CSV table of C-alpha atoms and ligand atoms in Angstrom, one decimal:
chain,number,residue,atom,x,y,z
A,12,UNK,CA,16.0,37.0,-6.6
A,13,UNK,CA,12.3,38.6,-7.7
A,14,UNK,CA,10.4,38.3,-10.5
A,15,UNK,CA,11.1,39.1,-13.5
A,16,UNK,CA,14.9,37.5,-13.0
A,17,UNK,CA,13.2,34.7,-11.3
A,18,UNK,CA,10.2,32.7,-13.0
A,19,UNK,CA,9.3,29.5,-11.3
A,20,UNK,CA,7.2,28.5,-14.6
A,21,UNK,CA,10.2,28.0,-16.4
A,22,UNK,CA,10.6,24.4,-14.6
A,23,UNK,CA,7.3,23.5,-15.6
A,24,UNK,CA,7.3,24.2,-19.0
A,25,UNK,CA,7.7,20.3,-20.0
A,26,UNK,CA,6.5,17.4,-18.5
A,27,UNK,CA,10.5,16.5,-19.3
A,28,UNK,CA,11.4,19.2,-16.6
A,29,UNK,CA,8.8,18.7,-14.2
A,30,UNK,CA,9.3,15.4,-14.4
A,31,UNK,CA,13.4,16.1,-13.4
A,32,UNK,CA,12.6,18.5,-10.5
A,33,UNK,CA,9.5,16.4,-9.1
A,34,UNK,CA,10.5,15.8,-5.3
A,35,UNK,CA,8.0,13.0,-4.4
A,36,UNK,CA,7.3,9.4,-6.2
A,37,UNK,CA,5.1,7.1,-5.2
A,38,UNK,CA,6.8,3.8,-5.5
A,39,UNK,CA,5.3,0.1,-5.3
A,40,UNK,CA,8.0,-0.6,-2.5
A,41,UNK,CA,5.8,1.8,-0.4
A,42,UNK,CA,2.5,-0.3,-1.0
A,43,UNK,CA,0.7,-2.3,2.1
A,44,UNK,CA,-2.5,-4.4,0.6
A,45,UNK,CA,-5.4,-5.2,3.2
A,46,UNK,CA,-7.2,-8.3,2.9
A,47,UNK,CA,-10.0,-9.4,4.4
A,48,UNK,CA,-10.0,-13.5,5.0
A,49,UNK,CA,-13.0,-15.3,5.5
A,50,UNK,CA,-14.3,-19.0,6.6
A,51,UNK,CA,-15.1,-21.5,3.3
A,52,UNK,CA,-14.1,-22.2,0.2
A,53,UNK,CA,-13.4,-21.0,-3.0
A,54,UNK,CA,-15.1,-17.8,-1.7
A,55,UNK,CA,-15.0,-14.1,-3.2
A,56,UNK,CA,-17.7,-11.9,-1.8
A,57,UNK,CA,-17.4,-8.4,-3.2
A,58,UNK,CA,-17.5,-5.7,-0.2
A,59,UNK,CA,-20.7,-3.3,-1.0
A,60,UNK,CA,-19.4,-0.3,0.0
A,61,UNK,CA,-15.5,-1.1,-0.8
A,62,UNK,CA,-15.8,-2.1,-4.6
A,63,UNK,CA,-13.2,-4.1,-6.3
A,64,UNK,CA,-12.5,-5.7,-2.5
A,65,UNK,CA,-13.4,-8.8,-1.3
A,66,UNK,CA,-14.1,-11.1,1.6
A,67,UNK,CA,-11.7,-14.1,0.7
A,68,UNK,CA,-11.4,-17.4,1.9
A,69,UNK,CA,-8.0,-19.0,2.5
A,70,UNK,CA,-7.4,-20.6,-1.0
A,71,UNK,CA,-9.0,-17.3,-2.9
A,72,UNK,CA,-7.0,-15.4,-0.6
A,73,UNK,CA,-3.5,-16.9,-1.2
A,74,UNK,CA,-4.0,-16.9,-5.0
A,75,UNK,CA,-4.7,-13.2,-4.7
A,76,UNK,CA,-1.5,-12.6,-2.9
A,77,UNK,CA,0.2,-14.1,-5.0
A,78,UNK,CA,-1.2,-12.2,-8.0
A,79,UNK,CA,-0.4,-9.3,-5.6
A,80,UNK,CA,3.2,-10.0,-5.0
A,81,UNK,CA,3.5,-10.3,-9.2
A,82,UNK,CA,2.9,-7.0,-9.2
A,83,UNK,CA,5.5,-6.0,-7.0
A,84,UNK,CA,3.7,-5.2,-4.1
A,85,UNK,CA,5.5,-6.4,-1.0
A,86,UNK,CA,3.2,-6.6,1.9
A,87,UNK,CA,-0.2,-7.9,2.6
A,88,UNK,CA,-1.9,-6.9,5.9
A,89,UNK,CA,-4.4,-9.3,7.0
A,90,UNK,CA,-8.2,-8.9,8.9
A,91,UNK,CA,-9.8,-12.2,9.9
A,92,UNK,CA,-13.4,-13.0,9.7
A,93,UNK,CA,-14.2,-16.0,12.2
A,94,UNK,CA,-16.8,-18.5,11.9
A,95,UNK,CA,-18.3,-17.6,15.4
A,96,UNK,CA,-17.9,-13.9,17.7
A,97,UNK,CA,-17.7,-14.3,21.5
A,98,UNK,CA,-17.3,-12.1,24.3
A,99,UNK,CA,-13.6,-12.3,24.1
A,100,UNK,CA,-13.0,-12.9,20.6
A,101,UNK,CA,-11.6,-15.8,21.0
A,102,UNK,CA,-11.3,-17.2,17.2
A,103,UNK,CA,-8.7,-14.0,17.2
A,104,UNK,CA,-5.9,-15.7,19.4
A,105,UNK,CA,-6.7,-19.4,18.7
A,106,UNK,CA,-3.9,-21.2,17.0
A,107,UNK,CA,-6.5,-22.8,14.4
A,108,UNK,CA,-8.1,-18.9,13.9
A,109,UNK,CA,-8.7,-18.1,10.5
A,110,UNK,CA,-5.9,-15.7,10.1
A,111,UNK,CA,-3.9,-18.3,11.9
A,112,UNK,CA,-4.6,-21.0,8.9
A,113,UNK,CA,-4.3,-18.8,6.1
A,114,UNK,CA,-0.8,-17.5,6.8
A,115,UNK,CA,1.3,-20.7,6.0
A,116,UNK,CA,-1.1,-21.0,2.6
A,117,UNK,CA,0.3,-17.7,1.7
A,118,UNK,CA,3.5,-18.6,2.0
A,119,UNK,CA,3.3,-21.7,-0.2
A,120,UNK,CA,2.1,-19.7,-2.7
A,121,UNK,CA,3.9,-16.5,-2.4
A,122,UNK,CA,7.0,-17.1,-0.1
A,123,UNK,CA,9.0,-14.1,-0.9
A,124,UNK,CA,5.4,-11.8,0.1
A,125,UNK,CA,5.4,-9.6,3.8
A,126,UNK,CA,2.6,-10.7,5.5
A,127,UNK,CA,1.4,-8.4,8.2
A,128,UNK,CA,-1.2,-8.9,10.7
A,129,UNK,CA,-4.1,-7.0,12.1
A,130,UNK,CA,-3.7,-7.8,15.6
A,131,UNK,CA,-7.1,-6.4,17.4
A,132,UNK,CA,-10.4,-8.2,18.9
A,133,UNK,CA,-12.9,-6.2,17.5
A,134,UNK,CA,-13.2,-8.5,14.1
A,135,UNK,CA,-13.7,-11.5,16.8
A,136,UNK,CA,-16.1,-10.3,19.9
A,137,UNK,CA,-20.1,-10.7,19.6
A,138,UNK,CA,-20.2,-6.8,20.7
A,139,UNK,CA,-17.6,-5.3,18.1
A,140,UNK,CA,-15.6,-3.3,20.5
A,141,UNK,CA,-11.7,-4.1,20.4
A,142,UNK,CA,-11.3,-5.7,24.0
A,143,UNK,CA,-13.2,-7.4,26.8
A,144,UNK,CA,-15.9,-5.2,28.2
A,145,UNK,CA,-16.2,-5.1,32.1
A,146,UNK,CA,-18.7,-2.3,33.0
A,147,UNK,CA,-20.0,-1.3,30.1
A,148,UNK,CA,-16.4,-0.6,28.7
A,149,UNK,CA,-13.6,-2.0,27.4
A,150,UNK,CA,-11.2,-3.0,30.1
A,151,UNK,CA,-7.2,-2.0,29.1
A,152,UNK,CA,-5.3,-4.5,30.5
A,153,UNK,CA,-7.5,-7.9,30.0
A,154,UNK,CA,-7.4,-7.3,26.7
A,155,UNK,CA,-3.5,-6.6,26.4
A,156,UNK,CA,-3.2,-10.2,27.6
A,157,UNK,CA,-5.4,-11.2,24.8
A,158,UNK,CA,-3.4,-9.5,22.2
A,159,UNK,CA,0.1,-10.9,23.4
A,160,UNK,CA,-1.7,-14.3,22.6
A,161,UNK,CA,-3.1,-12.9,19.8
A,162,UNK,CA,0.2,-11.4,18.4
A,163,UNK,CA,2.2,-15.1,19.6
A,164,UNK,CA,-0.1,-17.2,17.3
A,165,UNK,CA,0.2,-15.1,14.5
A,166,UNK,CA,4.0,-15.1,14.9
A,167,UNK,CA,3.8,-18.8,15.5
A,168,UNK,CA,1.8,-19.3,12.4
A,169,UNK,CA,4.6,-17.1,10.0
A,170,UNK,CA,3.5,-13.8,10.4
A,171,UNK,CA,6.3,-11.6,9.6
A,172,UNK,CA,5.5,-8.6,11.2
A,173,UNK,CA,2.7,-7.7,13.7
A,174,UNK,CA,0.6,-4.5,14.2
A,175,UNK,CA,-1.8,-3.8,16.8
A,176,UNK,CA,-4.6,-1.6,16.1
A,177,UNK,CA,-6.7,-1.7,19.4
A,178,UNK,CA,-5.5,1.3,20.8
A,179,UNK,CA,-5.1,0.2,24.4
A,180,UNK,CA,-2.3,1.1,26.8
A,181,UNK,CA,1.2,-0.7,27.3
A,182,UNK,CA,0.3,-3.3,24.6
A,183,UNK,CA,3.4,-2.8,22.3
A,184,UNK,CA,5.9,-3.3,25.3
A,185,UNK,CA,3.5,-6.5,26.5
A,186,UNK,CA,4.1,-8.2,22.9
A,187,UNK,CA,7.5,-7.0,22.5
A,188,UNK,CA,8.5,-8.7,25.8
A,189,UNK,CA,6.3,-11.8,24.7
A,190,UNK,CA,7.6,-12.5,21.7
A,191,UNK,CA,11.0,-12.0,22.7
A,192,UNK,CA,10.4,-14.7,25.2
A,193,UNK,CA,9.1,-17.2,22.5
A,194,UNK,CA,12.6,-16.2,20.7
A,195,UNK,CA,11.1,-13.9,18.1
A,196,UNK,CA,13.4,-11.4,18.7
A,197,UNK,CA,12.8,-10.8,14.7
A,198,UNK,CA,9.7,-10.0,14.6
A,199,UNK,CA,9.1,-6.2,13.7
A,200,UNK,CA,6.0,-4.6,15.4
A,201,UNK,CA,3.6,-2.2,13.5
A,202,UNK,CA,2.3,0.3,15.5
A,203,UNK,CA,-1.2,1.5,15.2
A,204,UNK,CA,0.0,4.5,17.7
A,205,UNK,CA,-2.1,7.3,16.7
A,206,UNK,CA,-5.0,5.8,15.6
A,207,UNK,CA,-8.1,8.4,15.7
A,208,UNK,CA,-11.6,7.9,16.5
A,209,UNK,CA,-12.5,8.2,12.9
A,210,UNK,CA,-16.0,8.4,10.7
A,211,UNK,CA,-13.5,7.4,8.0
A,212,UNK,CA,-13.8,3.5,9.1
A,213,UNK,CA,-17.4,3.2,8.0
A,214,UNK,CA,-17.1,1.0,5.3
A,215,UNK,CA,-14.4,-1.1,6.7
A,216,UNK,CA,-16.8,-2.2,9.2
A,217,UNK,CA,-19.0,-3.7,7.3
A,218,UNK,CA,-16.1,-5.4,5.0
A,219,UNK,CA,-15.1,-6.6,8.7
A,220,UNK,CA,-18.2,-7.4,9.9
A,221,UNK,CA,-17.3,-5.4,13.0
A,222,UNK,CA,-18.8,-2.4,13.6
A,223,UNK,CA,-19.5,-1.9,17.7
A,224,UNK,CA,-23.1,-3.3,18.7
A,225,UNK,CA,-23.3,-0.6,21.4
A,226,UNK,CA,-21.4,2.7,21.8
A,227,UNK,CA,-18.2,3.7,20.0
A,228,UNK,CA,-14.5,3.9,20.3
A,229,UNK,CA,-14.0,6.8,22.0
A,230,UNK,CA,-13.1,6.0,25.2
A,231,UNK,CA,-9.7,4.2,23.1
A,232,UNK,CA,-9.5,5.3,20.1
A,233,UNK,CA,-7.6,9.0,19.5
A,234,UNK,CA,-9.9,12.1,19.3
A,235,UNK,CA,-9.6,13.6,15.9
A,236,UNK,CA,-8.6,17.4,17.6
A,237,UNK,CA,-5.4,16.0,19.1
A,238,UNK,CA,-1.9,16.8,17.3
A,239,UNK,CA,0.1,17.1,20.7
A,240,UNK,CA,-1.1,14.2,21.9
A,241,UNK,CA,-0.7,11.9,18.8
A,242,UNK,CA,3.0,12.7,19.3
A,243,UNK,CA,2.9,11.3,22.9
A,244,UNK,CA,1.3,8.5,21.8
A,245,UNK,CA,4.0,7.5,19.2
A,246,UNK,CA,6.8,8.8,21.7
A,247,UNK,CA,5.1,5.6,24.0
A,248,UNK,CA,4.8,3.0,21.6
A,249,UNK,CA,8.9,3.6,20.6
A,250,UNK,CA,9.8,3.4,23.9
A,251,UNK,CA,7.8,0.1,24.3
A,252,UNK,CA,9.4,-1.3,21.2
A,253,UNK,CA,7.4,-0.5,18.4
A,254,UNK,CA,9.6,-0.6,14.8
A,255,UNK,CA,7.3,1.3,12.6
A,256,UNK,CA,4.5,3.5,13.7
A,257,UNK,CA,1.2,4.5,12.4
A,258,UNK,CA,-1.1,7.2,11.5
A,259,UNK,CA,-4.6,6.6,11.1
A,260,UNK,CA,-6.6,7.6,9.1
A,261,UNK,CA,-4.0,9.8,6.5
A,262,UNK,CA,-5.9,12.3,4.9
A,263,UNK,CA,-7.6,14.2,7.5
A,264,UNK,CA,-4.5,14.1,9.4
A,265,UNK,CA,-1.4,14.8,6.9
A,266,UNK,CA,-0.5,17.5,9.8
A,267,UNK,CA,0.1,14.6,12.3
A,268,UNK,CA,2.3,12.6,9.5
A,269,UNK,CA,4.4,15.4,8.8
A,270,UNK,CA,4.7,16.1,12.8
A,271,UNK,CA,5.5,12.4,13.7
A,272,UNK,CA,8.1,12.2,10.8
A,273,UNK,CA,9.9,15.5,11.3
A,274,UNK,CA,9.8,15.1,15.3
A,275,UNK,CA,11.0,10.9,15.3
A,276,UNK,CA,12.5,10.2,12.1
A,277,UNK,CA,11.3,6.3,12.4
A,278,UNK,CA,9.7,4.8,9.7
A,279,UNK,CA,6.5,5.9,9.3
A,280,UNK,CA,3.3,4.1,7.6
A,281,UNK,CA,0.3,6.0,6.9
A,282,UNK,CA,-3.4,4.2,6.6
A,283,UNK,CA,-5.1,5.8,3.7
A,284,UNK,CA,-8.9,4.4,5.1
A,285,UNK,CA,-11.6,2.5,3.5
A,286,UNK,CA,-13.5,5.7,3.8
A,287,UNK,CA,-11.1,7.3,1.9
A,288,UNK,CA,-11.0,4.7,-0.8
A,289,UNK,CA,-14.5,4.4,-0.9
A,290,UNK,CA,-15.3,8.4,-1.5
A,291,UNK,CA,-13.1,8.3,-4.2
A,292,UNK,CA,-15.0,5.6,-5.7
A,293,UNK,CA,-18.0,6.9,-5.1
A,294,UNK,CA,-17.4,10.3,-7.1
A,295,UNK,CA,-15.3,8.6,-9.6
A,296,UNK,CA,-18.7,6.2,-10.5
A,297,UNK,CA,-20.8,9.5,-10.5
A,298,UNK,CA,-18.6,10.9,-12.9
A,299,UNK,CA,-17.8,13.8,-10.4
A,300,UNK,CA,-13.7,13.2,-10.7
A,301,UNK,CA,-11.0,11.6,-12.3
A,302,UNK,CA,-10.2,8.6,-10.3
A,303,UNK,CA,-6.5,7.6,-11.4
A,304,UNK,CA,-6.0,11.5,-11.4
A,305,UNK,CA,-7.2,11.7,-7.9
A,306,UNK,CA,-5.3,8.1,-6.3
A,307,UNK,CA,-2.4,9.2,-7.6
A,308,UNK,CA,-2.9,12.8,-6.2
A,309,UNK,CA,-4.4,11.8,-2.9
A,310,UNK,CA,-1.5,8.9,-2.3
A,311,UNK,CA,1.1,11.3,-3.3
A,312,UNK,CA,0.4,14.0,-0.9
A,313,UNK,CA,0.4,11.3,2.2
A,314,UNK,CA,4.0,10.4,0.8
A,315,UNK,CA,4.6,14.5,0.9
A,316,UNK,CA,3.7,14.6,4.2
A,317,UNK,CA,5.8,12.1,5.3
A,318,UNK,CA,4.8,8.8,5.4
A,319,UNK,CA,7.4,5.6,4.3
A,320,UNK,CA,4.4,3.4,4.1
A,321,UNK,CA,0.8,3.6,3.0
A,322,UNK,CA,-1.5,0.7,3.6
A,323,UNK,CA,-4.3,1.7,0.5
A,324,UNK,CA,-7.0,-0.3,-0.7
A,325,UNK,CA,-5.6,1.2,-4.4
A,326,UNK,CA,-2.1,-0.5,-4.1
A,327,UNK,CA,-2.9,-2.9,-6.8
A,328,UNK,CA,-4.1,0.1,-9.3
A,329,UNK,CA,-1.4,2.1,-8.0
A,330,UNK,CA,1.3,-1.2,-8.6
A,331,UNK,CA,0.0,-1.5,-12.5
A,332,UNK,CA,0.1,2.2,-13.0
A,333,UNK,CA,3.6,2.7,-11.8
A,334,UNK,CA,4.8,-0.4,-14.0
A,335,UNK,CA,3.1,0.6,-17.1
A,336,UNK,CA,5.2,4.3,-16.8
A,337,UNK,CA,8.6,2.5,-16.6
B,403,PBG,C1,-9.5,-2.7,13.9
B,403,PBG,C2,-9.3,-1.9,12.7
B,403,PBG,C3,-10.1,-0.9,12.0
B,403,PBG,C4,-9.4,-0.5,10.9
B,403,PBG,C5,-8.2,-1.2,10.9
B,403,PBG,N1,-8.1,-2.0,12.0
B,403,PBG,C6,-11.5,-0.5,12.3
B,403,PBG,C7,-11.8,0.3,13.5
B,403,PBG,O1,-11.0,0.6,14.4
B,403,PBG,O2,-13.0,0.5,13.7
B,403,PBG,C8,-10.0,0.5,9.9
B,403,PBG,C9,-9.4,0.3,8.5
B,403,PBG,C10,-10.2,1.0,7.4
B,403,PBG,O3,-11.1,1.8,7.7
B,403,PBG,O4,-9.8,0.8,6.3
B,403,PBG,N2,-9.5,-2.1,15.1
């Protein structure tokens, strides 16, 4: 029926009735903290570019999750810092790396908290890239090896769920079979299956300390132009076993969320960037926009899109927010 019979105001009259025929809701079930963990102790080194996050070391760390999981939120993915890069990255698979140690400390402290791992190289090589470079790039399948050990010792240590975010070929059916060989049949796998080549990841480099020495990711990472080819790329990573898959970053790329969700119906987890946190911050401290306004707006429209999941640098804002309305 047309105007005048019908008048789509009259639902948004009240916040009362808006708030009865509002079709999306962020809720703190949906949050996924990242946390980056660091060598020492009693360590908290504020991230320049990410404020309000921090390079922890293990005990800081665990007491933050558990201050985390207090608030509800049920997941913590984890980036490691190591004491010393190589070529290889080898602090990244070692059983006593530093992700590797502070797992079982979270668990003491928050038992009933998801913790997720970061399973990539490019935190733990001397050159930054994600893999082991032969000929100037980064070779695929040397570096799936290292992830399966990677992903193994994390398991082996507690994690509770695994994500890989290197972007190479074939590595979600390589740690699916290994880990069902070491009897972690369990053990959900995270997806990082369309994962962009994005400007977005600035400031998490630095927070990371891993920002590649020469060249970029292009050559494994996802190039931004590609809708069609996202979808193969999460079509792959389900047939190789992957539980949840991801879209990265999520703002710049609600299209491929809403895509992915309508054309697999699989659980879906969007990664709202540091980039994305950090231009938010930005304006908000130059008094250009309201930041609670905007994080709410910005994390509601991934949900809108599609996404199950979001992994946000705001999920403790968002956490206190949502428990203060109820
Ligand atoms: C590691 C990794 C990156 C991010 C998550 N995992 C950085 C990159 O690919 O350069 C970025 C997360 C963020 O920007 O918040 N490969």
């Amino acid at each position: 029926m047309p105007f005048p019979a019908t008048r789509l105001r009259r639902l948004r009259r009240t916040e009362t009735l808006r708030r009865m025929v509002r079709e999306t809701r962020l809720s703190v079930d949906d949050l996924i903290m990242p946390l980056f963990v660091c060598p020492g102790e009693k360590v908290r080194r504020e991230i320049g570019s990410m404020p309000g996050n921090y390079q922890m070391s293990v005990d800081t760390l665990a007491e933050e999750c558990r201050a985390i999981a207090d608030l509800g939120i049920p997941a913590v993915i984890l980036f490691g810092l190591p004491e010393r890069k190589d070529e290889v990255g080898s602090e990244g698979y070692h059983d006593h790396g530093i992700v590797q140690r502070a797992i079982p400390e979270i668990k003491e402290r928050a038992p009933g908290l998801c913790v997720i791992t970061d399973v990539c190289l490019c935190e733990y090589t001397s050159h930054g890239h994600c893999g082991v470079i032969k000929s100037g790039d980064v070779d695929n399948d040397a570096t799936v090896d290292l992830l399966v050990r990677e992903a193994l010792s994390h398991v082996r240590a507690g994690a509770d769920v695994v994500a890989p975010s290197d972007m190479m070929d074939g590595r979600i059916k390589a740690i699916r079979d290994a880990l069902d060989r070491e009897g972690h049949t369990h053990i959900p796998i995270m997806a990082y299956a369309a994962k962009f080549c994005s400007g977005f990841y600035g400031p998490f480099r630095e927070a990371a300390e891993s920002a590649p020495q020469f060249g970029d990711r292009r050559s494994y990472q996802m190039d931004p132009a590609n809708g069609d080819e996202a979808l193969r790329e999460v079509a792959l990573d389900l047939e190789e076993g992957a539980d949840i898959v991801m879209v990265k970053p999520a703002l710049a790329y609600l299209d491929v969320i809403r895509r992915v969700k309508d054309r697999f119906g699989v659980p879906v987890a969007a990664y709202n960037v540091s980039g994305e946190f950090s231009m938010i911050k930005a304006a908000a401290r130059l008094g250009w926009i309201d930041e609670a306004r905007i994080v709410d707006e910005v994390l509601t429209s991934i949900r809108r899109a599609g996404a199950d999941l979001i992994l946000t640098y705001f999920a403790k804002d968002i956490a206190r927010k949502i428990s203060r309305e109820s």
